[in-house]
JSON list of C-alpha atoms in Angstrom, two decimals:
[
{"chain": "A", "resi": 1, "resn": "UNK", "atom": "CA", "xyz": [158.81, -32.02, 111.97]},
{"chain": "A", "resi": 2, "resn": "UNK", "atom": "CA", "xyz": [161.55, -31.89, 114.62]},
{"chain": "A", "resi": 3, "resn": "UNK", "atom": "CA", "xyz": [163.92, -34.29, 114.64]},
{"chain": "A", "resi": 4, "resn": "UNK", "atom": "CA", "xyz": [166.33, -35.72, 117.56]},
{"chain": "A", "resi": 5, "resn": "UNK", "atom": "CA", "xyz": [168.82, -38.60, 116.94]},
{"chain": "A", "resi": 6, "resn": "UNK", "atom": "CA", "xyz": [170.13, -40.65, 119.54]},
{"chain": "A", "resi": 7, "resn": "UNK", "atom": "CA", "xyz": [173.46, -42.16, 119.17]},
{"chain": "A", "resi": 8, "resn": "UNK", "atom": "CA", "xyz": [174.35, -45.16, 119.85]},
{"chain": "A", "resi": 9, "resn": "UNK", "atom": "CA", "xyz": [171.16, -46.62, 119.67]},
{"chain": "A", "resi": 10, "resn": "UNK", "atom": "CA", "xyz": [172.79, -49.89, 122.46]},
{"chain": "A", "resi": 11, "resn": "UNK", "atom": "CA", "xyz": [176.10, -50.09, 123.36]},
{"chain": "A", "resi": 12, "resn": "UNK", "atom": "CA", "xyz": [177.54, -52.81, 125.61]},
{"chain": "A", "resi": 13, "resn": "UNK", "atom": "CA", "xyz": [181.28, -51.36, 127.74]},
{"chain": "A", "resi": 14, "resn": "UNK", "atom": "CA", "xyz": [183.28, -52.95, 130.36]},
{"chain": "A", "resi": 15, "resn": "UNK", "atom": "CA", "xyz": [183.19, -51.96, 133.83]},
{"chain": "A", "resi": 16, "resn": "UNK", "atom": "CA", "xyz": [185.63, -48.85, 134.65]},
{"chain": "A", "resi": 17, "resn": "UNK", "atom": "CA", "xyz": [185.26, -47.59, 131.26]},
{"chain": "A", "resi": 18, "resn": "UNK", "atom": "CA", "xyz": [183.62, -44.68, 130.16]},
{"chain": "A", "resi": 19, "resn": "UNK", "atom": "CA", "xyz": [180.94, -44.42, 127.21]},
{"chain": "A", "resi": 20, "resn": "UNK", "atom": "CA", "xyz": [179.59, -40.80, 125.32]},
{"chain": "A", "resi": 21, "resn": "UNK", "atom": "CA", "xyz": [176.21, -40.94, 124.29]},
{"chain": "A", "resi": 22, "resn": "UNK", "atom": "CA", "xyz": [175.47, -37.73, 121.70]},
{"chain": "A", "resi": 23, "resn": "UNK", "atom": "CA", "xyz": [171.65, -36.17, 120.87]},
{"chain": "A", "resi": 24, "resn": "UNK", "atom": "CA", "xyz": [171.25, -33.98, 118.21]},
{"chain": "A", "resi": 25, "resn": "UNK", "atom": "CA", "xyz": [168.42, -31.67, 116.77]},
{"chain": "A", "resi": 26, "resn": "UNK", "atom": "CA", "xyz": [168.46, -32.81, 113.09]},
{"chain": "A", "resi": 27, "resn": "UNK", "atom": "CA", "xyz": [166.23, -29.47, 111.60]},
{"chain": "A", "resi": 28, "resn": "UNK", "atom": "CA", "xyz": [166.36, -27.27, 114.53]},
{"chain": "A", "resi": 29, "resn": "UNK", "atom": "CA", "xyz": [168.37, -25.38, 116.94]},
{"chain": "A", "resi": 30, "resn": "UNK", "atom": "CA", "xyz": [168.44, -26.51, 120.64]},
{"chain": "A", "resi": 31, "resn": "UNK", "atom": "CA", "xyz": [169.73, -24.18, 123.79]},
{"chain": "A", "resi": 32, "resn": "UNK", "atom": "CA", "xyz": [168.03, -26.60, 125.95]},
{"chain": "A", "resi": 33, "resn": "UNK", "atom": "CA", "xyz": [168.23, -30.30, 125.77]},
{"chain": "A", "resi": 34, "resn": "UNK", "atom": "CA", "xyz": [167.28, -32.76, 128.68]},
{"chain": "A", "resi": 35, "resn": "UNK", "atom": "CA", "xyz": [169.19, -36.53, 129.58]},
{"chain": "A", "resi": 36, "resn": "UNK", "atom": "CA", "xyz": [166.49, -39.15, 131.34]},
{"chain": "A", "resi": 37, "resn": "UNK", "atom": "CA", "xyz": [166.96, -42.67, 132.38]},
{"chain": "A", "resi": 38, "resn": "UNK", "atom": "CA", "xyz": [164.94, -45.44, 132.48]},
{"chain": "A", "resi": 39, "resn": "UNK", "atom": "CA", "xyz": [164.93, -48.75, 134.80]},
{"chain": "A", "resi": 40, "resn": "UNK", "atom": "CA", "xyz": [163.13, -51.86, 133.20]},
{"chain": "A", "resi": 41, "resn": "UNK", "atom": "CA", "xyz": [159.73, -51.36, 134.19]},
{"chain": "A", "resi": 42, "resn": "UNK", "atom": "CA", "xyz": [160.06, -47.86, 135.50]},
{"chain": "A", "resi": 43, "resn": "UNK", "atom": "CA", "xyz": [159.11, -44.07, 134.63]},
{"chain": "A", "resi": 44, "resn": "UNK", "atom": "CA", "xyz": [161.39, -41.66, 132.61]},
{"chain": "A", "resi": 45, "resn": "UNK", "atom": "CA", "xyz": [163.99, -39.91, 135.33]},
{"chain": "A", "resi": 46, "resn": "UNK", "atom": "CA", "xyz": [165.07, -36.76, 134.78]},
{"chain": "A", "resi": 47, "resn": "UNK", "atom": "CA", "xyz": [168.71, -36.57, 135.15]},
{"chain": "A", "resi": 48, "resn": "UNK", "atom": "CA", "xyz": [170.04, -32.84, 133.80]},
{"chain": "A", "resi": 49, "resn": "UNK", "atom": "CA", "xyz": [169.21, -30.31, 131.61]},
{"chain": "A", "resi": 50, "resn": "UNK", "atom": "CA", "xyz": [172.11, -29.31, 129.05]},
{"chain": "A", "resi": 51, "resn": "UNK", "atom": "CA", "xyz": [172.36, -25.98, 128.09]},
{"chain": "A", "resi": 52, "resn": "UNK", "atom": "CA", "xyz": [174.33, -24.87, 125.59]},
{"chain": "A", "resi": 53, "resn": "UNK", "atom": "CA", "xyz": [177.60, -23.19, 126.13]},
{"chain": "A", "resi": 54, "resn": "UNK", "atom": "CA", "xyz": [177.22, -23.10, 129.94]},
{"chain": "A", "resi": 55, "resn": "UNK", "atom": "CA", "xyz": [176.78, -25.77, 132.64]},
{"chain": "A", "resi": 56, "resn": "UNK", "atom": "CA", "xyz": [174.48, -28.91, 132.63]},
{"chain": "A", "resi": 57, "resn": "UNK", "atom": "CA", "xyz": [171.64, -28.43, 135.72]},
{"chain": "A", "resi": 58, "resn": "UNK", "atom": "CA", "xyz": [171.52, -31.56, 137.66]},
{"chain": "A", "resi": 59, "resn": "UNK", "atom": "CA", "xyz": [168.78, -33.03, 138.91]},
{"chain": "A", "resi": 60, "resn": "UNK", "atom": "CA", "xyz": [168.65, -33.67, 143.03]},
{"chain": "A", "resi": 61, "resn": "UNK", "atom": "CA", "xyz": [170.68, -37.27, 143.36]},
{"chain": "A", "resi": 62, "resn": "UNK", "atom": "CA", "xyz": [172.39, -37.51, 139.96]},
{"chain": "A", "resi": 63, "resn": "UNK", "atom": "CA", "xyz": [175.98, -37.07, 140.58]},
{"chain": "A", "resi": 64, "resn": "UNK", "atom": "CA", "xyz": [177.77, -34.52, 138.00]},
{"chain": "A", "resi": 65, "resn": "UNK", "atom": "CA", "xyz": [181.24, -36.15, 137.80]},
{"chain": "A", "resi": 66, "resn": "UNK", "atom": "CA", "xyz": [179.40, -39.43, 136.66]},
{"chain": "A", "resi": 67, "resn": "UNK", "atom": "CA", "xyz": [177.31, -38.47, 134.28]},
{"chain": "A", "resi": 68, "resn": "UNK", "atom": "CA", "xyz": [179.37, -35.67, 132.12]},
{"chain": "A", "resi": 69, "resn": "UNK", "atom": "CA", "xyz": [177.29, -33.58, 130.16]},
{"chain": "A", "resi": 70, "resn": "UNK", "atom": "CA", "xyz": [178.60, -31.51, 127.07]},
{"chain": "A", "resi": 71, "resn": "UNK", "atom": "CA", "xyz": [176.58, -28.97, 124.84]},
{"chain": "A", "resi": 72, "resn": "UNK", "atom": "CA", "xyz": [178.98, -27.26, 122.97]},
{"chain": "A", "resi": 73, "resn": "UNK", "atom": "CA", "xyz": [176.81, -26.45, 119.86]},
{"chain": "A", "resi": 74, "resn": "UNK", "atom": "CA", "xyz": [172.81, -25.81, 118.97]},
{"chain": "A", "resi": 75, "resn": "UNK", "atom": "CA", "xyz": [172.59, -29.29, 117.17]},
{"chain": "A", "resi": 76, "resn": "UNK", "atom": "CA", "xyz": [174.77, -31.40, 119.59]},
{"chain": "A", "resi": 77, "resn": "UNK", "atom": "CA", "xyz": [174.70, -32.87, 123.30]},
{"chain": "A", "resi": 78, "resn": "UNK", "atom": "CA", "xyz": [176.94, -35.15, 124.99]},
{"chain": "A", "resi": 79, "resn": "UNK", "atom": "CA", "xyz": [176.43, -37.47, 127.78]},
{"chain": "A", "resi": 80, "resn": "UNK", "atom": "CA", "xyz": [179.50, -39.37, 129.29]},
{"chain": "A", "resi": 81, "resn": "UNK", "atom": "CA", "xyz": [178.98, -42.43, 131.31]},
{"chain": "A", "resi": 82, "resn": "UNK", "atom": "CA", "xyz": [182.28, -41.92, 133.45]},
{"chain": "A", "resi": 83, "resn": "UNK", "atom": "CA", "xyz": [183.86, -45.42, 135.26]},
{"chain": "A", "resi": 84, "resn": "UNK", "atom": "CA", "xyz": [180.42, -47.28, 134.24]},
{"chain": "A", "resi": 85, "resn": "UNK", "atom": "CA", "xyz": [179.57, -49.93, 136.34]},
{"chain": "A", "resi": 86, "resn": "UNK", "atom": "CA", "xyz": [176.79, -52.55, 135.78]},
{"chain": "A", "resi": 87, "resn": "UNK", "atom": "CA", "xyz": [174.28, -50.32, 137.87]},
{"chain": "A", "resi": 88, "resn": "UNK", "atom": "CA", "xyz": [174.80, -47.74, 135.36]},
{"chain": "A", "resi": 89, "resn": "UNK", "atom": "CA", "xyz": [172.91, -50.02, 132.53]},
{"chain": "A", "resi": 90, "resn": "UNK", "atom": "CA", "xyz": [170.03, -48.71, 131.82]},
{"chain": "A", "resi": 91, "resn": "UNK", "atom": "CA", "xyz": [168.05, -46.94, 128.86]},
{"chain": "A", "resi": 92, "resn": "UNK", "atom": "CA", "xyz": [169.07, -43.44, 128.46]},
{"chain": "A", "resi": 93, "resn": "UNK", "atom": "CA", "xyz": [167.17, -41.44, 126.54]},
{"chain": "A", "resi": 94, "resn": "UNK", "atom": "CA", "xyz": [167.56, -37.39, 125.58]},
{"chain": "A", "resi": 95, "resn": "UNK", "atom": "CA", "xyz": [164.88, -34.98, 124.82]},
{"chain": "A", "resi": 96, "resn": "UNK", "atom": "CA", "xyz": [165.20, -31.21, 123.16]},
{"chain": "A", "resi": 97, "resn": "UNK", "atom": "CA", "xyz": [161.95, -28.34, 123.00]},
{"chain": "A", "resi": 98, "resn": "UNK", "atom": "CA", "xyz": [161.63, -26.98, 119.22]},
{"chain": "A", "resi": 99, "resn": "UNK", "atom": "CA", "xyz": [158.81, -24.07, 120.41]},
{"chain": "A", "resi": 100, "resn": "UNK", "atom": "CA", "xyz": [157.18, -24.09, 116.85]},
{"chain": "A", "resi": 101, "resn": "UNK", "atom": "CA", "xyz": [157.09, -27.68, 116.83]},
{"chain": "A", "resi": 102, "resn": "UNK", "atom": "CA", "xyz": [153.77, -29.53, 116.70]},
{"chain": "A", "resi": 103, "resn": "UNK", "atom": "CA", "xyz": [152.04, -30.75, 120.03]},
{"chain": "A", "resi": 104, "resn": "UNK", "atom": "CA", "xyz": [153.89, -28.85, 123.10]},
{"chain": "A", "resi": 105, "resn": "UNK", "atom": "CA", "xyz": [157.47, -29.12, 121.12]},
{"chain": "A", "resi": 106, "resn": "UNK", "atom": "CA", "xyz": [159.16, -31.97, 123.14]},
{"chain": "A", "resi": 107, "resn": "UNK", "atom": "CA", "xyz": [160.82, -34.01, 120.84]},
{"chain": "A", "resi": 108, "resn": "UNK", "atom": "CA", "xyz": [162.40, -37.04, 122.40]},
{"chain": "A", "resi": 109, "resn": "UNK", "atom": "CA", "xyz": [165.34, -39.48, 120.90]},
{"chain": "A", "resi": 110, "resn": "UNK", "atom": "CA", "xyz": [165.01, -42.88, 119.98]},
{"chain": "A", "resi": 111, "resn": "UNK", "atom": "CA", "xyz": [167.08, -43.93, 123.39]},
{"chain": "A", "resi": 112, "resn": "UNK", "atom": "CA", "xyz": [170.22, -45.78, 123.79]},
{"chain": "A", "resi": 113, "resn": "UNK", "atom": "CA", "xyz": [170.53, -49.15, 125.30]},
{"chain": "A", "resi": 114, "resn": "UNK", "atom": "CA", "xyz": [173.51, -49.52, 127.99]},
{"chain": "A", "resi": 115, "resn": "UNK", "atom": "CA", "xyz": [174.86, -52.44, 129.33]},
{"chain": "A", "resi": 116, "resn": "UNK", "atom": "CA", "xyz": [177.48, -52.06, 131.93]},
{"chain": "A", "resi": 117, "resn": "UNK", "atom": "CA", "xyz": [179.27, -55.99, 131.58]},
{"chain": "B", "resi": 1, "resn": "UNK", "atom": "CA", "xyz": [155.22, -29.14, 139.34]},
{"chain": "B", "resi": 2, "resn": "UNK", "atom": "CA", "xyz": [151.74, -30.80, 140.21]},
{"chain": "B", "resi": 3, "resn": "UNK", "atom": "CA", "xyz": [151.59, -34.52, 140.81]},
{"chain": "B", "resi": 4, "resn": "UNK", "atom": "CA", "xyz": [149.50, -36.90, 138.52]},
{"chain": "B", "resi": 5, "resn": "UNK", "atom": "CA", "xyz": [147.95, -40.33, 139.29]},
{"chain": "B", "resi": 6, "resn": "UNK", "atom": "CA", "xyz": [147.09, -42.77, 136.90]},
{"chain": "B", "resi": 7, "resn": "UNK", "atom": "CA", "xyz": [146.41, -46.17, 137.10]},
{"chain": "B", "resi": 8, "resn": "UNK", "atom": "CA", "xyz": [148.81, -49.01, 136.97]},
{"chain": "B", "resi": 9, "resn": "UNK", "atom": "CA", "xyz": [147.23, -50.59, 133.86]},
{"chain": "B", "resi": 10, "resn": "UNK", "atom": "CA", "xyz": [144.55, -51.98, 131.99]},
{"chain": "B", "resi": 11, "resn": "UNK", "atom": "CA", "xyz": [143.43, -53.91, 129.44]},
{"chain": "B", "resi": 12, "resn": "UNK", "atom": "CA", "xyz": [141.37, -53.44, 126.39]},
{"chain": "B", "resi": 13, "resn": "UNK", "atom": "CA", "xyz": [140.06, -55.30, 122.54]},
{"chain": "B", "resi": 14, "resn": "UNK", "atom": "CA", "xyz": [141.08, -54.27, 119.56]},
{"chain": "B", "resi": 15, "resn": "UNK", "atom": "CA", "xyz": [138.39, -52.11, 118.54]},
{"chain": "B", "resi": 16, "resn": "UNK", "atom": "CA", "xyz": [137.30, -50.71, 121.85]},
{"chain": "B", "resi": 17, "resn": "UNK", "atom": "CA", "xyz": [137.46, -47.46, 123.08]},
{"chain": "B", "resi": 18, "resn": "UNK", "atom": "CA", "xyz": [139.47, -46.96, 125.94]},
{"chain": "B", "resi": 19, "resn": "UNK", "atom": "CA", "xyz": [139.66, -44.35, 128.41]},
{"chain": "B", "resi": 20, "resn": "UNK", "atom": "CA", "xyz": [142.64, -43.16, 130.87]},
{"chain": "B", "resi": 21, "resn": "UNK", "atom": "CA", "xyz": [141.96, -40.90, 133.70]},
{"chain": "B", "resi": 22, "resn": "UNK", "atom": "CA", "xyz": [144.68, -39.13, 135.64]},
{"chain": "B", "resi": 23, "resn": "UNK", "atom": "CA", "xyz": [144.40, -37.39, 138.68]},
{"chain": "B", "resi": 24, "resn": "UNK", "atom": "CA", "xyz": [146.05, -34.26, 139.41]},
{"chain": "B", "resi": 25, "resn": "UNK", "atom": "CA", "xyz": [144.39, -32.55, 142.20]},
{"chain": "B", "resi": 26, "resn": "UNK", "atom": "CA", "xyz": [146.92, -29.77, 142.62]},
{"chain": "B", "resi": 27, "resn": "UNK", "atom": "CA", "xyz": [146.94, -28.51, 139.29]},
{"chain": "B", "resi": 28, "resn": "UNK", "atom": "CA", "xyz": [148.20, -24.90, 139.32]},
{"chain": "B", "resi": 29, "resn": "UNK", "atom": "CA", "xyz": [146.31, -22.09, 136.81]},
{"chain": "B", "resi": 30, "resn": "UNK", "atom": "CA", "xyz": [148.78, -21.92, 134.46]},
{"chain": "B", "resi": 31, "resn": "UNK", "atom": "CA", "xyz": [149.68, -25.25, 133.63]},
{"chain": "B", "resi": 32, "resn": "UNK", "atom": "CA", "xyz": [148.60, -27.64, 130.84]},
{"chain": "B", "resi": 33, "resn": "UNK", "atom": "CA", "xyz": [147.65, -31.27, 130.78]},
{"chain": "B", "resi": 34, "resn": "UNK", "atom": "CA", "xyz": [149.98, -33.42, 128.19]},
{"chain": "B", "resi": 35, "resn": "UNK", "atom": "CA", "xyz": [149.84, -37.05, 127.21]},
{"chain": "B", "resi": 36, "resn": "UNK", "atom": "CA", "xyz": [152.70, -38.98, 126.13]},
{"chain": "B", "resi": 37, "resn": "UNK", "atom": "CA", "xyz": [152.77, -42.48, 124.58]},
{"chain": "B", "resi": 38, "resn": "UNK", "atom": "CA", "xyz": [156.06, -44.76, 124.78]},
{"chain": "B", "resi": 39, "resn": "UNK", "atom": "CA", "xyz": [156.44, -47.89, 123.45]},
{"chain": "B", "resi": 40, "resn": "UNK", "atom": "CA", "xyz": [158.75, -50.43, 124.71]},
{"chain": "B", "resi": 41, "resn": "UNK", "atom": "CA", "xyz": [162.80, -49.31, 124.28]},
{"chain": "B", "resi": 42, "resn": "UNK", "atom": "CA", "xyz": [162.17, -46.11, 122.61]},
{"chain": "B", "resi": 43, "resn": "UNK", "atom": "CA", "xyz": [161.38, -42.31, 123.33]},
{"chain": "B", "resi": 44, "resn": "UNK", "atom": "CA", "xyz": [158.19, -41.20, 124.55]},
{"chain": "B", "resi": 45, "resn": "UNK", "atom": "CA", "xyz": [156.18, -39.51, 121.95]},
{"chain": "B", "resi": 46, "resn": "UNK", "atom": "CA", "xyz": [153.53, -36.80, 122.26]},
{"chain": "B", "resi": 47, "resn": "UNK", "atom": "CA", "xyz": [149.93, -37.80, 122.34]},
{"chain": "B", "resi": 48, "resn": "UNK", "atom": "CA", "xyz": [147.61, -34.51, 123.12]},
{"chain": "B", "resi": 49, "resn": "UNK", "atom": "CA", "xyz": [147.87, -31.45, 124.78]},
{"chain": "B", "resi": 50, "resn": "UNK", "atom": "CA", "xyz": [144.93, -29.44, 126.95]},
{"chain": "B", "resi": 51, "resn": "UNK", "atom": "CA", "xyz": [143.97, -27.09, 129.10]},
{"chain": "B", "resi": 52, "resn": "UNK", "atom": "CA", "xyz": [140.45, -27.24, 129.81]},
{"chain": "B", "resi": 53, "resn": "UNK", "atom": "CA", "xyz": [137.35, -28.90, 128.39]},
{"chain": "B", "resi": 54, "resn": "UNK", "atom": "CA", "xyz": [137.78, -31.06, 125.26]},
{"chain": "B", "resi": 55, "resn": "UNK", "atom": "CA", "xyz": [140.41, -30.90, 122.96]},
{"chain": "B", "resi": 56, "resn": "UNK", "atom": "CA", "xyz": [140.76, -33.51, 119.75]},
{"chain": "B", "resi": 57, "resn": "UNK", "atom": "CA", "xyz": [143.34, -34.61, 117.28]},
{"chain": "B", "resi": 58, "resn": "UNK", "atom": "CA", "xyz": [143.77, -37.24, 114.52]},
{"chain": "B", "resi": 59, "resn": "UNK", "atom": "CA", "xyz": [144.67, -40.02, 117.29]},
{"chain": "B", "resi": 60, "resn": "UNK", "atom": "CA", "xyz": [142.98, -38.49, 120.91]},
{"chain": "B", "resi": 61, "resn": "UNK", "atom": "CA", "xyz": [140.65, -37.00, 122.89]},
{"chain": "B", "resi": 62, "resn": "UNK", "atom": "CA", "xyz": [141.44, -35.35, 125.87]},
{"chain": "B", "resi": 63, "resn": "UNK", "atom": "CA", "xyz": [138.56, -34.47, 128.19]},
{"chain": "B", "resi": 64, "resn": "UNK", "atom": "CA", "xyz": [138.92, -31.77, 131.42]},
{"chain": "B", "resi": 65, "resn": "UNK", "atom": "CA", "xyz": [136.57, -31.12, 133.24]},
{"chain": "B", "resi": 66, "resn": "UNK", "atom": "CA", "xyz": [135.87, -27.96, 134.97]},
{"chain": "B", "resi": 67, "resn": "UNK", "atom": "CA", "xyz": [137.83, -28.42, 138.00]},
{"chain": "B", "resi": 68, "resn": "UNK", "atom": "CA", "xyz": [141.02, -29.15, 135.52]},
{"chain": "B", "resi": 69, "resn": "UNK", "atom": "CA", "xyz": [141.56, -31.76, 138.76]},
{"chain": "B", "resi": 70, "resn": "UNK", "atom": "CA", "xyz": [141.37, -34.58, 136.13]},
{"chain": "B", "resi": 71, "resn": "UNK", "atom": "CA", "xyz": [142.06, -35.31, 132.80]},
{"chain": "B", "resi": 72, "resn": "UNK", "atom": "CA", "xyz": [140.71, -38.77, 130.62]},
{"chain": "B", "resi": 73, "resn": "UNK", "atom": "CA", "xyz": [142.58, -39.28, 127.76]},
{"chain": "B", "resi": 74, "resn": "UNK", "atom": "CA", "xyz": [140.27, -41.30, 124.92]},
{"chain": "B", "resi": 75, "resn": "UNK", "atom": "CA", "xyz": [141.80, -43.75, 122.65]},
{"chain": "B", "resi": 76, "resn": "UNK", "atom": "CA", "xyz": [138.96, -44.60, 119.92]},
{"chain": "B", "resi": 77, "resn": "UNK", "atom": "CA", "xyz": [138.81, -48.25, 118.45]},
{"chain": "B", "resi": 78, "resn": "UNK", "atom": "CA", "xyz": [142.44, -49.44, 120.18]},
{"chain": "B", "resi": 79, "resn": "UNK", "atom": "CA", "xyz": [144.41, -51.88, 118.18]},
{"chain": "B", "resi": 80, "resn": "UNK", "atom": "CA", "xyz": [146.78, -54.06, 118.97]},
{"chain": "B", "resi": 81, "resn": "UNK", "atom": "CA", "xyz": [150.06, -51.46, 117.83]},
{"chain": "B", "resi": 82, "resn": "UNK", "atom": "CA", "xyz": [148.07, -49.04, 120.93]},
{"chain": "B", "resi": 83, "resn": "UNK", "atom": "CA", "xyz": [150.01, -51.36, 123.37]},
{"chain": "B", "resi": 84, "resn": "UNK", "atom": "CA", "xyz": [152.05, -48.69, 125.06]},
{"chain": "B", "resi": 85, "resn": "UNK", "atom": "CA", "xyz": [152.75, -46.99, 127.94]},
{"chain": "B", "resi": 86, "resn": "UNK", "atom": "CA", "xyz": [150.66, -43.51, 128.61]},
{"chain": "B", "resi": 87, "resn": "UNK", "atom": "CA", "xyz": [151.60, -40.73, 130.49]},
{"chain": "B", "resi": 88, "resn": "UNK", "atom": "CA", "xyz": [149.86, -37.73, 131.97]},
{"chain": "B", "resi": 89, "resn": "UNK", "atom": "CA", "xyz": [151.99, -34.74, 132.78]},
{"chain": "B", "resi": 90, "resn": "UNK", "atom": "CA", "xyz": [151.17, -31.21, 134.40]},
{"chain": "B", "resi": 91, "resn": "UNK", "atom": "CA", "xyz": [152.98, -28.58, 134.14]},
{"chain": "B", "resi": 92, "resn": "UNK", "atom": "CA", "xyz": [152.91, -24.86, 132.80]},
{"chain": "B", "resi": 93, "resn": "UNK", "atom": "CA", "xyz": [153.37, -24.49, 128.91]},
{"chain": "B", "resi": 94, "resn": "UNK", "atom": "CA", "xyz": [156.47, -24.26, 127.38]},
{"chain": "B", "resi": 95, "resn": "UNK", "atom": "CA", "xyz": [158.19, -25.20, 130.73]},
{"chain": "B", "resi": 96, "resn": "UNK", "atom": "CA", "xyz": [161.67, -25.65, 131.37]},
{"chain": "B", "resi": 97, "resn": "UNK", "atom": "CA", "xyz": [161.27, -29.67, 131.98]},
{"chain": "B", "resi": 98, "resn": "UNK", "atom": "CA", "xyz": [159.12, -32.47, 131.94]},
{"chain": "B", "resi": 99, "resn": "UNK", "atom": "CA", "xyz": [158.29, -34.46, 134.39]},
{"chain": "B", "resi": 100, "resn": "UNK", "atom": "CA", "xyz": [156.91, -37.75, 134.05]},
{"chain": "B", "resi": 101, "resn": "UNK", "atom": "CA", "xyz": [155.18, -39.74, 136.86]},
{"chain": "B", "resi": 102, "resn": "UNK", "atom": "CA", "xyz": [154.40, -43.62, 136.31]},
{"chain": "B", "resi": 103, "resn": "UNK", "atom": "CA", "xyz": [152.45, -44.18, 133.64]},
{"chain": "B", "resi": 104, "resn": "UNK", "atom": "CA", "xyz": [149.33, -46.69, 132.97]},
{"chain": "B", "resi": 105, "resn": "UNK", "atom": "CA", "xyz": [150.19, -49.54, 130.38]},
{"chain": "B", "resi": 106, "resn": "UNK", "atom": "CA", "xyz": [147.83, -50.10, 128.41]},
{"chain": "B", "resi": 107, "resn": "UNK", "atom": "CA", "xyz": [147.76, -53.88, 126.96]},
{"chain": "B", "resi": 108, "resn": "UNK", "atom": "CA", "xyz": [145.43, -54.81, 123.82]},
{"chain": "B", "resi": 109, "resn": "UNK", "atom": "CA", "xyz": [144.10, -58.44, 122.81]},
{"chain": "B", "resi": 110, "resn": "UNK", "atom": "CA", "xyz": [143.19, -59.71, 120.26]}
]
């Protein structure tokens, strides 16, 4: 079945540094992949929607030069934490649609675990 | 995209059959009723999908009634590894995004 990795699965940075977090389709091609994050105890929020080879769609709130978002292939998106600070730590998590996948084709990643010290 | 209510949480046995109903009162014709499941520090993972009356896998049921202004999804004989967060989402199929609202954790004893 479809596949998405996550990568890092946790990564701890210093505050004013910047930390990429990539998602990739392991068996399938992805134009569209989507970047949530999640507050202990909350809901998934959607943050963008990466498309590949063109811009990143933000969601209402979610400031752009923050959270940099990079698509550049089928297999591969990029989110960069930009000057992370410890209100930025939180669980990120990335999702990509394989249509002939099983269920409604959402596949989501394993998340990654940031901690903004 | 149509908003969902579900409740906050609830408890069940191991070996009961428990039942989560979400409420979604502005459901539009064309959109489907899908269940997610997310255990603690990882991705969500798809449950069941519907659009109207019953609709069964290996791990679900997913009842709609005729309305489509609610959904129950049916967990049968919960163990302990059902502990998990469920989510009900509404929205047309093969949408651009999804949407998720809060969720109803579901806790099981022993």
């Amino acid at each position: 079945g479809a596949v998405v990795s996550q990568h890092p699965s946790r990564v701890i940075c210093k505050s004013g540094t910047s930390v990429k977090i990539e998602c990739r389709s392991l068996d399938f091609q992805a134009t569209t992949m989507f970047w949530y994050r999640q507050f202990p105890k909350q809901s998934l929020m959607l943050m963008a929607t990466s498309n590949e080879g063109s811009k990143a769609t933000y969601e209402q709130g979610v400031e752009k030069d923050k959270f940099l978002i990079n698509h550049a292939s089928l297999t591969l998106s990029t989110l960069t934490v930009t000057s992370a600070h410890p209100e930025d730590s939180s669980f990120y998590i990335c999702s990509a649609r394989e249509p002939t996948g099983r269920g409604d084709g959402y596949t989501f990643g394993s998340g990654t675990r940031l901690t903004v010290v | 995209l149509a908003k969902t209510t579900q409740p906050i949480s609830m408890d069940s046995y191991e070996g009961q059959e428990v039942n989560i109903t979400c409420s979604h009162n502005n459901i539009a014709t064309n959109d489907y009723i899908t269940w997610y499941q997310q255990f603690p520090s990882q991705g969500p993972r798809f449950i069941i999908q519907g659009y109207k009356t019953k609709v069964t896998n290996e791990v679900a049921s997913l009842f709609i009634p005729a309305d489509r202004k609610s959904s129950t999804l049916s967990l049968p004989r919960v163990s302990l590894s059902d502990t998990a967060v469920y989510y009900c989402l509404v929205g047309p199929f093969g949408g651009n995004k999804l949407v998720f609202g809060a969720g109803t954790i579901l806790r099981v004893k022993s």
